[in-house]
C-alpha angles and dihedrals in degrees: 000000000000118000115232111222112205121199115253109245117241109265109246119235108258113256093234091055092048093050091050091052091045091055090048090053092052092049093046096047091049090048092051094049092047092048092050092051093047094047095048100036104032112018099037106017116173093007122154118283096258093049093047092050090047092051091052092049091048090053094049090045088054089056092054089046090054090052091053092049096045093054099035095096096030128102088257110042113192097210092163089071087077090071098063088036093058095037095052098037095048093045090048092050092050092050092049093049098043098036093202120216126246090260093053092047090051090052092047090053088074091065115027102061096069091045090053091048090054091049092049093049094047093047092050090051092053092048092049091057098044108032137067124237095273092050095045094055098069091041094051089046091052092046092047090053090047092050092047090049091053092045092049092049092049093047092048092049093048096046101036114086122183107298092227092053092054096038110030116208110271091208136034132284116225128193112247110180109303096347141047127241128202121234128179119189128184135179132019137262141062143316098041116223116221116199118212116200128227129226112313093005131119139192088273090059089073094063097119094045095046090050090051096046101040093082089051105044144330111298127188131193122189141181120239116228110293093022132104113322095350123103125260120250130212097247134027111267123236124212096272094051091046091050091051089048091052092048091052091045094053090048093049090049093049092240107152128205169239091113140194107227118207116188128183123204108325086000085078095068090044089054092046092052089052090050090052094049098039103029094156090058095055121080098168144353137221120193115197108199085318126193108249118242085230094048094126091060104025099051113062110229096013093115090058090042090054092051090051090048091053090055097044096043089049092068097041096086090054091049091048090051090062094049101266095113091094088071086071093059130090104118117186093214122116113285102267095046093040091057091052095047093045092049091048093047092051095061125100088231093060091047090050091051092050090049091052093048091051089050095053095038095105089056091046091052093047092050092049089060087075087081103083100158143008091197108215096334111130117264130181121190115195117192126196113234087223093065095034090057101036106034119070112230095010097111092047092049090052091052091051091053089052086059090070089088136041087218102054140135126197125186141158121243121206096238142087128272093263091036091076087070106023109031120080097235095038093049090048089056090050091049090051092050094050092044090052090056090048090051093049091052093049095049099033089228125130119264113281115242108251 
């Protein structure tokens, strides 16, 4: 009689061993996430994109290292955790030390996504064989995020051509020292209006206001270094350097003053610094919901807000690199200009520029305090009702800025902070304010009460 040999069933992992490994996974994943947050937000806040990405990887690698150590002497050692620990930690350390440029990071994006996908798949396979359901859940979540990150980075790299090749510069680029700046002028007549962008804005952001002012006078929008169609520079520029750049740009373009400067948001302090350094070139000033030069002391809580901004803006370039920059879009400009601004805002380069401007903002504000008076030159201060109602000290700071001139008007506009530039009604109010300053300069009469 033949003997029937039955296969021996695979011995299940004891429940106690599985639970122990599951707890170790939860501790390790929490440790890695906490380490990544601390390294990027507290230890290296506002660092360059490569350093920020490296800090995050180093933190996550630490979490996998903790998992390997916690289970090393247990009944169920998870030796495979050493692979993601070494891969992430070593890559993170290299990025922190080398601090690669935007160009290098763009080149690397051709190669690292498939490597990361392989690592995520392999790690998930190891976890599936050695962990219980509770332990697998955080691992599969982490690996899914990692896979989506790699997929998003690859898709962004494959579908994102050079911004300038898709959206040619509407104006002209002029050499200013060792870099070129972009300037677009429309209309005819004097005085020329020069538009100074706020945080995260570009020359294209002024589309509504340029359209409204071009029939009235000549109006010029430009991109600061690192923005839009202008070249990058080695170091973030403060207000004085930016003012000198603008002065050189206008001279190279043959645009003669005196000018009316119109600054939105942090563009206001940049405009004020220019007015302090080149007083003879400035005939009037318009501040559109401008940041106050004394913002750090006049607005309760702004110092803390600025520190939070440094930390948040520090991670935006890395998020943009993996295709999440489009979440920052949603311009209210007319369709052609909105597409340009949204595409520009979604890029890692734009996020890096915004991060740098947030970082140097205290210097920009301090330098703008050099403007103590405009004398009797016309000044209009428009304040968004959004900030006047919701931000303590904002309305009072706006009134104090109106005190820079003996011929000044200040009024609230029922719109948002960005609405003064992007929304139809808000932009119309801004056009009217700028046009009133132009009219006062032409006639020599005081500003008319609105």
